[in-house]
Each structure stands twice: as structure tokens, then as C-alpha cells.
Short mmCIF file of C-alpha atoms in Angstrom, two decimals:
data_model
loop_
_atom_site.label_atom_id
_atom_site.label_comp_id
_atom_site.label_asym_id
_atom_site.label_seq_id
_atom_site.Cartn_x
_atom_site.Cartn_y
_atom_site.Cartn_z
CA MET A 29 0.00 0.06 -0.02
CA ALA A 30 2.85 2.34 0.92
CA ASN A 31 4.59 1.41 -2.49
CA GLY A 32 1.29 2.07 -4.32
CA HIS A 33 0.98 5.44 -2.62
CA ARG A 34 4.61 6.41 -3.41
CA MET A 35 4.04 5.55 -7.11
CA VAL A 36 1.01 7.72 -7.28
CA LEU A 37 2.84 10.64 -5.62
CA GLN A 38 5.73 10.21 -8.00
CA LEU A 39 3.30 10.07 -10.98
CA SER A 40 1.68 13.11 -9.84
CA VAL A 41 4.90 14.99 -9.35
CA TRP A 42 5.98 13.97 -12.97
CA LEU A 43 2.75 15.17 -14.42
CA VAL A 44 3.10 18.55 -12.64
CA LEU A 45 6.56 18.96 -13.86
CA SER A 46 5.84 17.91 -17.45
CA ALA A 47 2.82 20.41 -17.43
CA THR A 48 5.19 23.14 -16.13
CA LEU A 49 7.73 22.28 -18.74
CA VAL A 50 5.29 22.35 -21.55
CA HIS A 51 3.88 25.70 -20.29
CA SER A 52 7.34 27.10 -20.09
CA GLN A 53 8.27 26.02 -23.56
CA ALA A 54 4.98 27.48 -24.89
CA TYR A 55 5.59 30.69 -23.13
CA ARG A 56 9.05 30.99 -24.36
CA SER A 57 7.87 30.28 -27.84
CA ALA A 58 5.05 32.93 -27.55
CA SER A 59 7.64 35.50 -26.21
CA TYR A 60 9.93 34.99 -29.24
CA GLN A 61 7.08 35.38 -31.51
CA CYS A 62 6.06 38.53 -29.86
CA ALA A 63 9.51 40.00 -30.02
CA PRO A 64 11.23 39.06 -33.27
CA THR A 65 14.75 39.77 -33.99
CA PRO A 66 15.10 43.09 -35.82
CA VAL A 67 15.93 42.75 -39.44
CA LEU A 68 18.88 44.74 -40.93
CA PRO A 69 17.64 46.94 -43.73
CA THR A 70 19.07 46.31 -47.24
CA SER A 71 19.53 50.05 -47.68
CA LEU A 72 19.63 53.14 -45.47
CA ARG A 73 17.18 56.01 -45.54
CA VAL A 74 19.41 58.87 -44.32
CA ILE A 75 18.10 62.32 -43.47
CA ALA A 76 20.18 65.35 -42.72
CA ILE A 77 19.96 69.12 -42.12
CA PRO A 78 22.16 71.09 -44.42
CA ASP A 79 24.96 72.91 -42.49
CA PRO A 80 28.69 73.60 -42.95
CA PHE A 81 29.42 69.87 -43.15
CA PHE A 82 26.76 68.98 -45.64
CA VAL A 83 25.89 70.70 -48.91
CA ALA A 84 22.67 69.65 -50.33
CA ALA A 85 21.97 68.89 -53.95
CA ASN A 86 20.65 71.89 -56.06
CA ALA A 87 18.58 70.98 -59.11
CA THR A 88 18.91 74.55 -60.46
CA THR A 89 22.69 74.50 -60.58
CA GLY A 90 22.99 70.76 -61.11
CA THR A 91 25.23 70.26 -58.07
CA LYS A 92 25.08 67.03 -56.16
CA ASN A 93 25.10 66.35 -52.37
CA SER A 94 28.64 67.06 -51.07
CA GLY A 95 30.72 67.78 -47.99
CA PHE A 96 31.99 65.92 -44.93
CA LEU A 97 28.79 63.86 -44.37
CA VAL A 98 28.62 62.67 -47.91
CA GLU A 99 32.24 61.40 -47.88
CA LEU A 100 31.68 59.76 -44.49
CA LEU A 101 28.49 58.07 -45.65
CA ASP A 102 30.30 56.79 -48.66
CA LYS A 103 33.10 55.16 -46.57
CA LEU A 104 30.46 53.62 -44.26
CA GLN A 105 28.81 52.17 -47.37
CA ALA A 106 32.12 50.76 -48.61
CA ILE A 107 32.58 48.83 -45.28
CA SER A 108 29.14 47.82 -44.49
CA GLY A 109 27.84 47.07 -47.92
CA LEU A 110 24.65 49.10 -47.19
CA PRO A 111 23.70 51.69 -49.89
CA TYR A 112 22.01 54.84 -48.76
CA THR A 113 19.68 57.52 -49.99
CA LEU A 114 20.26 60.93 -48.55
CA THR A 115 17.54 63.45 -48.09
CA ALA A 116 17.99 67.02 -47.10
CA ARG A 117 15.58 68.38 -44.39
CA PRO A 118 15.99 72.30 -44.55
CA ASP A 119 13.68 73.20 -41.67
CA LEU A 120 16.52 73.19 -39.06
CA ASN A 121 14.34 71.37 -36.53
CA TYR A 122 16.46 68.61 -34.84
CA GLY A 123 13.43 67.54 -32.88
CA THR A 124 11.61 68.34 -29.55
CA GLN A 125 9.57 66.15 -27.28
CA ASN A 126 5.93 66.91 -26.86
CA PRO A 127 4.20 66.85 -23.38
CA ASN A 128 2.47 63.57 -24.43
CA GLY A 129 5.86 61.87 -25.10
CA THR A 130 5.80 62.02 -28.88
CA TRP A 131 8.59 63.61 -30.90
CA ASP A 132 8.43 66.01 -33.91
CA GLY A 133 11.21 67.59 -35.89
CA SER A 134 13.11 66.58 -39.06
CA ILE A 135 15.67 64.49 -37.22
CA ILE A 136 14.56 62.72 -33.93
CA GLY A 137 10.92 62.56 -35.03
CA ALA A 138 11.72 61.01 -38.34
CA LEU A 139 13.52 58.24 -36.52
CA VAL A 140 10.87 57.66 -33.89
CA ASN A 141 8.23 57.61 -36.68
CA ASN A 142 10.13 55.13 -38.85
CA GLU A 143 10.60 57.70 -41.59
CA ALA A 144 14.39 57.13 -41.64
CA ASP A 145 17.01 54.73 -40.63
CA LEU A 146 19.87 56.99 -39.92
CA ILE A 147 20.36 60.59 -38.77
CA GLY A 148 23.09 61.96 -41.04
CA ALA A 149 23.66 65.01 -38.86
CA ASP A 150 25.81 66.16 -36.04
CA ASP A 151 22.94 65.66 -33.79
CA PHE A 152 23.73 66.48 -30.05
CA ASN A 153 23.45 63.53 -27.52
CA TRP A 154 20.96 64.88 -24.94
CA ALA A 155 19.48 62.61 -22.26
CA ASP A 156 16.06 62.75 -23.54
CA ARG A 157 17.12 62.08 -27.09
CA GLU A 158 19.08 59.03 -25.87
CA GLY A 159 15.77 57.69 -24.37
CA ALA A 160 14.25 57.88 -27.84
CA VAL A 161 16.87 56.80 -30.31
CA ASP A 162 20.20 55.02 -30.26
CA PHE A 163 23.28 57.18 -30.82
CA LEU A 164 26.48 55.75 -32.52
CA ILE A 165 29.89 56.45 -31.00
CA PRO A 166 30.61 60.21 -30.62
CA LEU A 167 31.78 61.79 -33.95
CA LEU A 168 32.34 65.25 -32.90
CA SER A 169 32.99 67.21 -29.68
CA TYR A 170 32.01 70.80 -29.64
CA LYS A 171 33.57 73.52 -27.49
CA LEU A 172 30.73 76.07 -26.80
CA GLN A 173 32.37 79.43 -27.03
CA ILE A 174 31.60 83.10 -27.28
CA LEU A 175 32.87 85.06 -30.26
CA ALA A 176 33.32 88.75 -29.47
CA ASN A 177 34.34 91.81 -31.37
CA THR A 178 37.94 92.49 -30.40
CA GLN A 179 37.30 96.26 -30.14
CA PHE A 180 34.31 95.88 -27.65
CA GLY A 181 35.05 92.63 -25.87
CA LEU A 182 32.41 91.57 -23.50
CA ASN A 183 30.54 94.19 -21.31
CA ASN A 184 27.22 94.97 -19.71
CA ALA A 185 25.94 96.26 -23.05
CA THR A 186 26.93 93.43 -25.25
CA GLN A 187 24.11 91.81 -27.21
CA TYR A 188 24.56 87.99 -27.31
CA LEU A 189 23.43 85.92 -30.31
CA THR A 190 23.05 82.28 -31.48
CA SER A 191 21.67 80.49 -34.34
CA ALA A 192 21.74 76.94 -32.77
CA PRO A 193 18.69 75.80 -30.59
CA ASP A 194 20.90 73.23 -28.97
CA PHE A 195 23.44 75.72 -27.96
CA LEU A 196 20.70 77.98 -26.43
CA ARG A 197 19.32 74.93 -24.57
CA PHE A 198 22.75 74.29 -23.18
CA VAL A 199 23.11 77.79 -21.59
CA CYS A 200 19.50 77.93 -20.40
CA THR A 201 19.61 74.58 -18.57
CA SER A 202 23.10 75.08 -17.20
CA LYS A 203 23.42 75.82 -13.40
CA ASP A 204 26.36 78.12 -14.17
CA SER A 205 25.54 81.77 -13.46
CA VAL A 206 27.51 83.12 -16.54
CA ALA A 207 25.60 80.68 -18.84
CA GLN A 208 22.35 81.63 -17.30
CA ALA A 209 23.09 85.30 -17.90
CA ILE A 210 23.84 84.66 -21.53
CA CYS A 211 20.61 82.65 -21.78
CA ALA A 212 18.56 85.68 -20.40
CA ASN A 213 20.26 88.12 -22.61
CA ILE A 214 19.30 86.28 -25.72
CA LEU A 215 15.86 85.54 -24.68
CA ASP A 216 15.03 88.97 -23.33
CA SER A 217 16.21 90.49 -26.72
CA GLY A 218 13.51 88.67 -28.83
CA ASP A 219 14.48 88.39 -32.43
CA LYS A 220 17.60 90.40 -32.01
CA GLY A 221 19.30 87.53 -30.16
CA LEU A 222 18.59 84.97 -33.02
CA VAL A 223 20.41 84.84 -36.43
CA PHE A 224 20.07 82.43 -39.34
CA ASP A 225 23.45 80.63 -39.19
CA ASP A 226 27.11 80.86 -38.15
CA ASP A 227 27.94 83.24 -41.06
CA ALA A 228 25.18 85.65 -39.97
CA GLY A 229 26.48 85.54 -36.40
CA LEU A 230 30.08 86.39 -37.55
CA ALA A 231 28.92 89.11 -39.72
CA THR A 232 26.86 90.75 -36.93
CA VAL A 233 29.74 90.46 -34.33
CA LEU A 234 32.02 92.31 -36.89
CA THR A 235 29.64 95.24 -36.90
CA GLY A 236 29.73 96.28 -33.19
CA ASN A 237 29.06 95.29 -29.68
CA PHE A 238 27.80 91.87 -30.34
CA ALA A 239 28.90 88.37 -29.04
CA TYR A 240 28.01 85.03 -30.78
CA LEU A 241 27.41 81.72 -29.01
CA GLY A 242 28.74 79.04 -31.35
CA GLY A 243 30.73 75.87 -31.76
CA SER A 244 34.55 75.52 -31.87
CA PRO A 245 35.03 74.22 -35.39
CA PHE A 246 33.35 77.29 -36.86
CA LEU A 247 34.56 79.97 -34.38
CA ASP A 248 38.31 78.65 -34.80
CA SER A 249 38.01 79.32 -38.53
CA ALA A 250 36.36 82.64 -37.87
CA VAL A 251 39.26 83.84 -35.78
CA ALA A 252 41.81 82.72 -38.11
CA GLN A 253 40.09 84.41 -41.09
CA ASN A 254 39.46 87.72 -39.20
CA GLN A 255 42.64 88.15 -37.15
CA GLY A 256 42.59 91.11 -35.05
CA LYS A 257 38.84 91.74 -35.56
CA VAL A 258 37.08 89.01 -33.57
CA LYS A 259 38.34 86.73 -30.66
CA VAL A 260 37.03 83.84 -28.61
CA ALA A 261 36.19 85.54 -25.34
CA LEU A 262 34.70 82.87 -23.23
CA ASN A 263 34.45 79.11 -22.99
CA VAL A 264 30.97 78.02 -22.01
CA GLY A 265 31.10 74.21 -22.08
CA SER A 266 31.09 71.08 -24.31
CA LEU A 267 28.74 68.90 -26.19
CA PHE A 268 29.14 65.70 -28.02
CA ALA A 269 27.33 64.98 -31.31
CA GLY A 270 27.04 62.05 -33.71
CA LEU A 271 24.84 59.96 -35.93
CA ALA A 272 21.83 57.99 -34.65
CA VAL A 273 19.62 55.11 -35.57
CA GLN A 274 16.33 53.84 -34.36
CA GLN A 275 16.15 52.48 -30.92
CA GLY A 276 16.98 48.78 -30.80
CA SER A 277 18.15 48.78 -34.50
CA PRO A 278 20.76 46.18 -35.52
CA LEU A 279 22.44 49.01 -37.63
CA ARG A 280 23.87 50.41 -34.40
CA GLU A 281 26.44 47.53 -34.04
CA LYS A 282 27.21 47.32 -37.68
CA LEU A 283 27.73 51.01 -38.19
CA ASN A 284 29.70 51.37 -34.96
CA ILE A 285 32.14 48.86 -36.00
CA ALA A 286 32.52 50.59 -39.44
CA LEU A 287 33.01 53.91 -37.70
CA LEU A 288 35.60 52.40 -35.35
CA GLN A 289 37.41 51.08 -38.36
CA LEU A 290 37.44 54.49 -40.10
CA PHE A 291 38.78 56.04 -36.96
CA GLU A 292 41.50 53.60 -36.51
CA SER A 293 42.62 53.83 -40.18
CA GLY A 294 42.86 57.62 -39.86
CA GLU A 295 40.13 58.17 -42.52
CA VAL A 296 37.90 60.19 -40.30
CA GLN A 297 40.74 62.43 -39.21
CA SER A 298 41.65 62.91 -42.89
CA LEU A 299 38.10 64.14 -43.61
CA PHE A 300 38.29 66.43 -40.49
CA THR A 301 41.49 67.95 -41.92
CA LYS A 302 40.03 68.18 -45.38
CA TYR A 303 37.02 70.12 -44.37
CA GLY A 304 38.84 72.29 -41.60
CA ILE A 305 37.09 70.64 -38.66
CA ASN A 306 39.13 70.95 -35.39
CA ASN A 307 37.90 67.96 -33.35
#
């Protein structure tokens, strides 16, 4: 009787374990079906905002896409084997997060909404953007600096300018008192504190008591080309920028490896030198 009871108990345990195993296998199978492995695209949809490193094609003049970005994408294509199509987005809106958590803008919004595979722009790596897309290894580091008219320097009457929303965001979110003062100066001046691009900022500084908040690659060139007329009067901080892909995309690993190979071979540095980028 004792042996019979033991056999029944062993059979019951075996049935429970078998049922648990089957359920576990079914659960794992269902989990895999719900989360398929991301598929690597056969070609890349790249979007970029025209800037000093990317000159968009012009149908009127017959010119093609050119610049640092285009040569970098060509080199990435040669290593990865992935062809690309590059579309210029001229609205200068890198992307902002809405109160409901969605994103708009040419750059971040396009990735989040599956309108592009790769950001082909020097997009700055902010914490909120990192939560929405996957950045590749840093491509550029920017020293945020103040370019001033040599004759006037910086004084209480100086009007600060900028053309980059990300640079303005940096000084406005900084806890540094000098950065906060620059932010207030620009915001309080209305349209006077905003210029169209780097060239417009430099041109305005050359006219009088103005100071331009910009990035080191351009400002270094501006000082070299206008010796004695303008100077870097203040270092504000640093930002890192790079390319980005959709969150969870297998492109991240593949393109990171390609970028590392280009850095290690000196080809990225050669492009920096060719286009006058001090990085």
C-alpha cells in the first residue's frame, strides 16, 4: 500500500513537472513570436539638415550632395555594404519632445516615426534624445564658446546671439551663473538674439558690440580668417554629437564597427583635416 502510494505521488509530481515544462516552452515560444529579432535593412534612408558639413544637392545649378557627411557616408557604405539615399531636411528642427511623449522635428521625429534609418547630422546627444533613439559612437565634440568683437570685448551692453537651438538649450539649462546670464540676454532680446546661421552671427559680431554663442569648429575658423577683428572671449562648455539610428536597430552595432575602423585607419581624421574641422 505504501509502495502504491509512493508510485501515485511520483506520477503526480511527474505530471506537474511535465505540465510546467510544456507551459514554459510554450511561453518562451510565444515570447519569441512577440519580439522578433530586428531585421537589418538592405539600404539606408538617411536624413540630414544642411549645415557647414553637408551641402545639399541643387537641381537649379545641377550640383550633387557634397561635404564631410557625404564622404563619411560613402566610406560607411564601402565597409558595411549598405547603400543609402540621402534626403535634405532644411527646416533646421532637430526635434523636440511633446508633453504627451511623442516627438516631432526633421531628425529625432523621423527616426521615432520610422521615416528614416539613420540621422546623417551632427545631432547632439541629450539625455531625452538618448531615451528615444540610439546614438552611435561620438563623432564630434563641440566646445561652446563666445565669439566677440575685439574692439568691444564683453561688457554689460553686449548683445549675445546664437543660431543653434541646442546651444541655447545648453546655456538655459546650465546651473552656471554666466551661462544663465547669456541665456537671459538672448531670450530677453527677442528676435535680436537669433540669427540665421554661423555666417550671419560672425557678420553681426563684426559690426559692433555683439557676441556670438557658437561651436568651436566654426569659431576657430572665424578667428583665423578675421585676425584682430574677432576673438574667442569665453568658453561655455562642451557637447558631443554623432549619428543616430532607431532604438533597438541592429544598424547600431554594424555602423559602430564601421566607424571604429574608419577612426582607427585615420580616414575620419583625414576628412576632418580636409574640411577644416578641429575636433
